Short mmCIF file of C-alpha atoms in Angstrom, two decimals:
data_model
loop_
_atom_site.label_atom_id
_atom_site.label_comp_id
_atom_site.label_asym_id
_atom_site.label_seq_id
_atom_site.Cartn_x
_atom_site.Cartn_y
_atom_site.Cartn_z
CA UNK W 91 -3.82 4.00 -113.75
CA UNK W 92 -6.59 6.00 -114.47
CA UNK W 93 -8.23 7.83 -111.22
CA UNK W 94 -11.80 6.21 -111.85
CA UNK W 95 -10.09 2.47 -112.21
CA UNK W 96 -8.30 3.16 -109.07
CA UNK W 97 -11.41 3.93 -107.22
CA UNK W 98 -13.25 0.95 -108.60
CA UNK W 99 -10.60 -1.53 -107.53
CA UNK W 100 -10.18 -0.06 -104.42
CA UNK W 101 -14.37 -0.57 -104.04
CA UNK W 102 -13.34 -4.29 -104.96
CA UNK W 103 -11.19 -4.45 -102.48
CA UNK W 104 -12.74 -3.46 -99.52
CA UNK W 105 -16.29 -5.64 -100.82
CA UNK W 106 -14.27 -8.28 -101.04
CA UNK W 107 -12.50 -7.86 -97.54
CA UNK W 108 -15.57 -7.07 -96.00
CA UNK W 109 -17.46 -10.63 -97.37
CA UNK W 110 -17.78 -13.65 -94.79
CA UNK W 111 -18.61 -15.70 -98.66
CA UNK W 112 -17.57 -16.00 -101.91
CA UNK W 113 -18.97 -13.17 -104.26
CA UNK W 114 -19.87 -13.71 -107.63
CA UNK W 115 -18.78 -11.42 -110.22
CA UNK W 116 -22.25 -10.14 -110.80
CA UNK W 117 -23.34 -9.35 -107.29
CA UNK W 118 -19.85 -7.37 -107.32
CA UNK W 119 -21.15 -5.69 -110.53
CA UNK W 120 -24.25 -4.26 -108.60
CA UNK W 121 -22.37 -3.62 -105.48
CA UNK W 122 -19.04 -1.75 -106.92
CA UNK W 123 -19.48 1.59 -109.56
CA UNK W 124 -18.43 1.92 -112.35
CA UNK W 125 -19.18 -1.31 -114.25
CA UNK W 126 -20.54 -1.32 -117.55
CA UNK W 127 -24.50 -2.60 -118.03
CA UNK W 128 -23.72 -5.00 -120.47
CA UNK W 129 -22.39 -8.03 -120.43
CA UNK W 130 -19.35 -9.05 -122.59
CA UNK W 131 -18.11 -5.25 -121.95
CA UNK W 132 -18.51 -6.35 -117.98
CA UNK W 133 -17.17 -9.43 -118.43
CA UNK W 134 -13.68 -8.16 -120.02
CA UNK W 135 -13.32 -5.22 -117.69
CA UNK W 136 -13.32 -7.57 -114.44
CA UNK W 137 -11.02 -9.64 -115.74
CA UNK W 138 -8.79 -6.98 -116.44
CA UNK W 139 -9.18 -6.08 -112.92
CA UNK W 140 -8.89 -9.41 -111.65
CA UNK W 141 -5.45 -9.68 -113.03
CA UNK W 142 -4.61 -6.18 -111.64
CA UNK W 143 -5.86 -6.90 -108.36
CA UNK W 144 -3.59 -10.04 -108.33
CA UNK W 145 -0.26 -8.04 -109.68
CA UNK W 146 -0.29 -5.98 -106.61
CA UNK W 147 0.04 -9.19 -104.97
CA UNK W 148 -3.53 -8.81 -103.52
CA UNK W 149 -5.19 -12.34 -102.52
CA UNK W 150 -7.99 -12.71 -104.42
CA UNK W 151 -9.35 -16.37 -103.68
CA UNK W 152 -11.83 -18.33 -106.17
CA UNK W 153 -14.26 -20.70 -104.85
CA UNK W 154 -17.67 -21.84 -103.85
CA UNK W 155 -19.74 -21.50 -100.81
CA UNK W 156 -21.29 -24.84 -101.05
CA UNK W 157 -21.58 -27.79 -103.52
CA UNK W 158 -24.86 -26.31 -105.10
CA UNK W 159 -23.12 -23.23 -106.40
CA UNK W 160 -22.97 -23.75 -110.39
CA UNK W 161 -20.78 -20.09 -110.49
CA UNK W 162 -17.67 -19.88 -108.41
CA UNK W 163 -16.92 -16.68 -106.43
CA UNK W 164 -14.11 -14.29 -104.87
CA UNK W 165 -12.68 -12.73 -101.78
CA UNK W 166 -10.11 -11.94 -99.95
CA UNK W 167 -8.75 -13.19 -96.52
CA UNK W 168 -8.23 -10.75 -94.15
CA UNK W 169 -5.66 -12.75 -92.19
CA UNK W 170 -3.81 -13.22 -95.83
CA UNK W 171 -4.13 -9.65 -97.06
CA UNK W 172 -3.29 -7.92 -93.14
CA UNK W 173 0.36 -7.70 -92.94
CA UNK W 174 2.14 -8.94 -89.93
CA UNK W 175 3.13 -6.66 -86.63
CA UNK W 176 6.44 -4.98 -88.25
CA UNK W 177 8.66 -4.45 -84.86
CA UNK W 178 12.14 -2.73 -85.81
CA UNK W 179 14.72 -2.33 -83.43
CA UNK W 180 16.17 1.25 -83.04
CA UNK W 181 19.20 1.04 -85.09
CA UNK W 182 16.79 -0.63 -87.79
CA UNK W 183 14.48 2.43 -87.38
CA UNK W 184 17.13 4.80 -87.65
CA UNK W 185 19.04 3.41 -90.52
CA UNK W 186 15.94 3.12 -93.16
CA UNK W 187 14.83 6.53 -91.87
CA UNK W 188 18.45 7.88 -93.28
CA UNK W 189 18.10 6.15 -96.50
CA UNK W 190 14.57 7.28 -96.91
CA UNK W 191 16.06 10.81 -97.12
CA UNK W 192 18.72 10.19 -99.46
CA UNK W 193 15.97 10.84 -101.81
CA UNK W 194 15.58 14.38 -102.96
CA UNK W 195 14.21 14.67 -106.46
CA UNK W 196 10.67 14.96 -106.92
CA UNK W 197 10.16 11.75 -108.57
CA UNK W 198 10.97 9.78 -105.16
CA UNK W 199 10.27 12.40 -102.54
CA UNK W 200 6.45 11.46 -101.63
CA UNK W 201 7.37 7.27 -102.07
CA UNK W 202 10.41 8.46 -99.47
CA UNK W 203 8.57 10.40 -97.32
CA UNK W 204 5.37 7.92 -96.76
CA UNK W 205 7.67 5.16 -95.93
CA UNK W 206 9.11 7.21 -93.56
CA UNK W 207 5.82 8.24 -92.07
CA UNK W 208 5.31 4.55 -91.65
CA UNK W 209 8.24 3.46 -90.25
CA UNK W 210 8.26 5.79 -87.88
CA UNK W 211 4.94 4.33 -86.77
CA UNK W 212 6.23 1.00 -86.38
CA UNK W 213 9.33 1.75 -84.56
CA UNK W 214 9.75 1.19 -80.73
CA UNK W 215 9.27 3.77 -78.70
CA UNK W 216 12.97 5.70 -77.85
CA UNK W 217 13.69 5.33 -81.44
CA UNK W 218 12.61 8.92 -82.75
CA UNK W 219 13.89 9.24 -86.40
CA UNK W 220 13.63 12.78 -86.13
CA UNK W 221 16.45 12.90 -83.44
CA UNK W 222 19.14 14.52 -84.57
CA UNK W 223 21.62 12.08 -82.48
CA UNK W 224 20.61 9.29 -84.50
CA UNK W 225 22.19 10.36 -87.47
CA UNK W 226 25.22 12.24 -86.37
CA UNK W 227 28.01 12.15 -88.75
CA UNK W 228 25.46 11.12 -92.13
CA UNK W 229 24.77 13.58 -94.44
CA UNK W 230 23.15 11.31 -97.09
CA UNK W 231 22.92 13.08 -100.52
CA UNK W 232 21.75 11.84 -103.90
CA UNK W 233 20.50 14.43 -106.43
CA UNK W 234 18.26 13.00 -109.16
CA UNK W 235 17.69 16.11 -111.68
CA UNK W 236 19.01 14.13 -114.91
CA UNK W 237 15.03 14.06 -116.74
CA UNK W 238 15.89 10.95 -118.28
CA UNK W 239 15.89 9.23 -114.44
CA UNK W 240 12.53 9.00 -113.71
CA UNK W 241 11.26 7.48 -116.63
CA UNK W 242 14.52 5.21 -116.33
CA UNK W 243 13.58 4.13 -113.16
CA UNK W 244 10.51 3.19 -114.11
CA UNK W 245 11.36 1.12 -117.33
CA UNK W 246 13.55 -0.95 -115.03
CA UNK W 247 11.36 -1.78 -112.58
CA UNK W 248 8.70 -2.92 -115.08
CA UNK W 249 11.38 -5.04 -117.30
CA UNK W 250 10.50 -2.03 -120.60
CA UNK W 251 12.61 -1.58 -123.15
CA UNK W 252 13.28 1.73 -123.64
CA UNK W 253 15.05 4.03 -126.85
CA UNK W 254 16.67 7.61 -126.20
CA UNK W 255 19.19 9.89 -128.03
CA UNK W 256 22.94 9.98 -126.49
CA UNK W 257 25.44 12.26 -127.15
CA UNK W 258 28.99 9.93 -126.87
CA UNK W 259 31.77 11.29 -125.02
CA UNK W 260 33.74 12.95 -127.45
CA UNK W 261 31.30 13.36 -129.92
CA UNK W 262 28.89 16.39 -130.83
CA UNK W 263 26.12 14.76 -131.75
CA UNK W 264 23.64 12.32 -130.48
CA UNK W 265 23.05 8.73 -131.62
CA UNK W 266 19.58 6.84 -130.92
CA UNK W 267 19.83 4.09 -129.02
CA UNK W 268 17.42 1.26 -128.08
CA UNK W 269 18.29 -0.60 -124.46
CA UNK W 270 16.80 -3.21 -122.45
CA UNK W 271 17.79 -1.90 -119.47
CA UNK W 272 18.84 -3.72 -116.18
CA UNK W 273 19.43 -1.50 -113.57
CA UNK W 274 19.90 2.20 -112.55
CA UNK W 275 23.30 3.46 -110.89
CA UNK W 276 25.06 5.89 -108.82
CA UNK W 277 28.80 6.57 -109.01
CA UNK W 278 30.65 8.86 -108.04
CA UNK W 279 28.04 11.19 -107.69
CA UNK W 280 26.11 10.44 -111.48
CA UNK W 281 23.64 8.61 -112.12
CA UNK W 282 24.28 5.69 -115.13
CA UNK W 283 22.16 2.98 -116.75
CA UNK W 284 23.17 -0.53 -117.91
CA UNK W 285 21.26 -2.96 -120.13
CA UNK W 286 21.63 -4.66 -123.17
CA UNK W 287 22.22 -2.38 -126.35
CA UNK W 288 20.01 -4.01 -129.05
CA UNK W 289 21.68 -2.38 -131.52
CA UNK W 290 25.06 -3.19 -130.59
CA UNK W 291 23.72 -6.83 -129.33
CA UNK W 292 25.89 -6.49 -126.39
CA UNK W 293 25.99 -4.91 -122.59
CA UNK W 294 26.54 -1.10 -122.39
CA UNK W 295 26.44 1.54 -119.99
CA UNK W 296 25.12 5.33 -120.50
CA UNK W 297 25.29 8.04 -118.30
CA UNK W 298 22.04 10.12 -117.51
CA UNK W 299 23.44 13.37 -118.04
CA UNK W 300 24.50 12.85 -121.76
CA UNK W 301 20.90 11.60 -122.60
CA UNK W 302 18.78 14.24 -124.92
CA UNK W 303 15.26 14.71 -124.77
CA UNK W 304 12.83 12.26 -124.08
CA UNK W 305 12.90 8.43 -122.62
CA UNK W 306 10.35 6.68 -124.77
CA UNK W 307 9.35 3.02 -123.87
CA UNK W 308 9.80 0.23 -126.92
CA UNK W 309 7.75 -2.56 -125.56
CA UNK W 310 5.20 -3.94 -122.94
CA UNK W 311 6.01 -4.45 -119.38
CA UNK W 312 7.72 -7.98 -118.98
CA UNK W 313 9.02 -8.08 -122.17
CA UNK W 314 13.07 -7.34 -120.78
CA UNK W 315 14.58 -10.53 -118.84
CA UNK W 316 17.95 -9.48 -116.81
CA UNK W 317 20.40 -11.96 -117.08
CA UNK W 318 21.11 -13.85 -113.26
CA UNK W 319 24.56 -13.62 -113.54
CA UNK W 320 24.35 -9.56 -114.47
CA UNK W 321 26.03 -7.27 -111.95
CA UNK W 322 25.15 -3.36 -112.73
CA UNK W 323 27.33 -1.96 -110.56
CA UNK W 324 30.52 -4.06 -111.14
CA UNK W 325 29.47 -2.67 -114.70
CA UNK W 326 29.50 0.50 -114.37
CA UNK W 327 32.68 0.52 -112.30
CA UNK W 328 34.51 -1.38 -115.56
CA UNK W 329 33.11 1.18 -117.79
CA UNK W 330 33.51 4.26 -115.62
CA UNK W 331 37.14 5.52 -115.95
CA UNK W 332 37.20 9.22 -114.53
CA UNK W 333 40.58 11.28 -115.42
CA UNK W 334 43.15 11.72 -112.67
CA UNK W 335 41.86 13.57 -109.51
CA UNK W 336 43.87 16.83 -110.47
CA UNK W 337 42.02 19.53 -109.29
CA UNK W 338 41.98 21.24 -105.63
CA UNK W 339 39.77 23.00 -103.23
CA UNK W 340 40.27 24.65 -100.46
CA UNK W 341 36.44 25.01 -98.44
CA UNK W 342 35.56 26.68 -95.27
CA UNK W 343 32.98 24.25 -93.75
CA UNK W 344 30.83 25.18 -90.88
CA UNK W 345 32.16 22.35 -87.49
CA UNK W 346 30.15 19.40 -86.95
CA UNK W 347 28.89 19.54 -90.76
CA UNK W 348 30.47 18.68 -94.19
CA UNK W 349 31.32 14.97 -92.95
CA UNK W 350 31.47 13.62 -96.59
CA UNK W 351 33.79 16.33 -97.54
CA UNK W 352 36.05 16.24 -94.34
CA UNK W 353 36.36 12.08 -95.26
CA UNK W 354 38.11 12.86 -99.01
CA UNK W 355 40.43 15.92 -97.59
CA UNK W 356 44.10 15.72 -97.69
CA UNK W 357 44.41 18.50 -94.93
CA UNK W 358 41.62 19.49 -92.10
CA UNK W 359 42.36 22.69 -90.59
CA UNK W 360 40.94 25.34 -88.01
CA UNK W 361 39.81 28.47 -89.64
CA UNK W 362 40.49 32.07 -88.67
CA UNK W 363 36.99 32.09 -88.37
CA UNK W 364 35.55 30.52 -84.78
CA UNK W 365 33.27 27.40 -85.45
CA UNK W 366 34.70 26.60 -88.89
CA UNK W 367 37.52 24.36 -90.48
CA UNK W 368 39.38 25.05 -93.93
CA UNK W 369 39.46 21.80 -95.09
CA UNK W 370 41.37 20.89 -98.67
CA UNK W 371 39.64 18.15 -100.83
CA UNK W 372 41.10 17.25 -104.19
CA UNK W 373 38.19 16.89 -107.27
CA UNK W 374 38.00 16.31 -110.82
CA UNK W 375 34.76 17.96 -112.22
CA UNK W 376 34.01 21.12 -111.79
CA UNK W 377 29.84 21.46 -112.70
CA UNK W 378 29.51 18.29 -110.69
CA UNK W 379 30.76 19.34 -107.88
CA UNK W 380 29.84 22.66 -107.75
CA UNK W 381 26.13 20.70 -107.43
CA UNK W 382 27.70 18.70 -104.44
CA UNK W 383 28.93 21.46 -102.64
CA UNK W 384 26.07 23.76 -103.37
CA UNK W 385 23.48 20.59 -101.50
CA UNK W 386 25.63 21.82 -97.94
CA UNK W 387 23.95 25.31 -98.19
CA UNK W 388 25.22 27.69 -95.76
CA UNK W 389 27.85 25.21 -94.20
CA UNK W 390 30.00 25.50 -96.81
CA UNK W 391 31.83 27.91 -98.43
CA UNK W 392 33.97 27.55 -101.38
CA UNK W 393 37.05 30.15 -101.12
CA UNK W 394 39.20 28.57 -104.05
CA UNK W 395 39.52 27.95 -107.34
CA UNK W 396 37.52 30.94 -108.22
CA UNK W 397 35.81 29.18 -111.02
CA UNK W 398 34.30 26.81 -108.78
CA UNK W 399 33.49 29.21 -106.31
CA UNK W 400 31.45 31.27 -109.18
CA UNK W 401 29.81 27.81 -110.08
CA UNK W 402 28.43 27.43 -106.66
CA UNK W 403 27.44 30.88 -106.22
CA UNK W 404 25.22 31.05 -109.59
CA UNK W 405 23.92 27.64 -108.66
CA UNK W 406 22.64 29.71 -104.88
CA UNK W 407 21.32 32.38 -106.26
CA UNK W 408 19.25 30.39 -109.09
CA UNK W 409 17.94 28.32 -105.99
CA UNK W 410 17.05 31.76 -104.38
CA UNK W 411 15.35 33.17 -107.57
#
């Protein structure tokens, strides 16, 4: 949405909240910018906004403000736009102020971090989300750098078809594929997305990381319909076989961090080193989770297999540069 259109529907908005009567659509023509002067042009840009207006779930009302009115007219409640008194006890407050930082990427990171500006403003007092006590023990991680997510994300959440290139597993080359897409997934620590596969007319799944240049949408907003009986994530678990868990590391992690990594570890140790733990964790993939270990920044330290210890070391220093 364009930056003027925004403005003008937010100058609808507040005319309309502001009204004790019905307005009619020309006395919010002379009242609100950025209307055209003639008519038809006028007419077909309000009720494009209308219809906007009502999308966002805003309560735009339609009537008259007495019998003698030939034209009907619009506003907006107060007491049905206003939301209600949100009250959150302090576990409530605490818990969706941890999820709103799972988000790191850039895509989600303002979205995350107003909500969390608000909910800190509705929670009770005692309930600081900033409180390091409240989240003891949760190191909640999700990295989001695949391109592809973003636009993704979006497709899904206005029902879009979408095509993209995909390189197969096994395969060296990419294959275009067009997907009405259902849902977007985490597993495992990468990010998937199941839909329908037009071409292959049946359910698939595609990881994020093996799509190639650009997510282009294939069709209007509204135009995807996700089956009721569709279940992404039990998906995505039926299509996601990893190889055996064959690979070990041995990690020096700073005490009282590295709680996700202390969970998976066959052995938990004291280190030579005061205020640290060697702690053994078995893995399968070594670029993935040289990413994972390289989130923990300075509380972790990767002292074998040297290849995964180089991986996390170039991924520091190109964080540094």
């Amino acid at each position: 949405m364009s930056k003027r259109r925004t403005e003008r529907l937010l100058s609808v908005v507040v005319l309309l909240l502001s009204s004790r009567r019905y307005l009619t659509a020309e006395e919010i023509r002379a009242a609100v910018r950025g209307y055209p002067d003639e008519h038809e042009a006028f007419k077909r840009m309000f009720e494009r906004d209308k219809e906007e207006l009502r999308e966002l779930g805003i309560p735009l009302e339609t009537g008259v403000n007495n019998a003698l009115d030939e034209e009907p007219g619009y506003r907006i409640k107060k007491q049905d736009y206003e939301l209600p008194e949100i009250r959150l006890e302090a576990d409530e407050a605490a818990v969706l102020g941890i999820a709103s930082r799972v988000w790191q990427s850039a895509a989600l990171a303002g979205a995350a971090a107003g909500a969390l500006l608000k909910l800190k403003a509705a929670a009770p007092p005692g309930s600081d989300q900033d409180d390091d006590k409240q989240s003891l023990g949760i190191e909640p991680r999700l990295s989001t750098q695949e391109p592809a997510f973003g636009p993704l994300w979006e497709a899904v959440r206005d029902h879009r078809p979408v095509t993209f290139d995909h390189i197969a597993g096994g395969r060296s080359t990419a294959t275009k594929r067009e997907l009405e897409p259902w849902g977007v997934v985490n597993r495992r620590g990468r990010w998937y997305v199941a839909g329908h596969d037009r071409t292959r007319n049946a359910p698939r799944v595609f990881r994020l990381s093996r799509i190639t240049g650009p997510v282009r949408m294939a069709g209007p907003a509204g135009s995807v319909t996700v089956p009721p009986d569709a279940d992404v994530r039990e998906l995505v678990k039926s299509w996601d076989v990893s190889p055996a868990r064959d690979l070990t590391a041995v990690l020096k992690v700073r005490a009282g961090a590295g709680f996700g990594l202390r969970r998976w570890a066959s052995e938990v140790a004291p280190d030579e080193a005061q205020g640290w733990d060697r702690v053994t964790v078995s893995f399968a993939d070594v670029p993935w989770y040289a990413d994972h270990l390289a989130s923990f920044g300075p509380d972790v330290v990767v002292l074998e297999p040297p290849d995964l210890r180089e991986a996390v070391i170039r991924r520091l220093k190109g964080i540094l540069a």
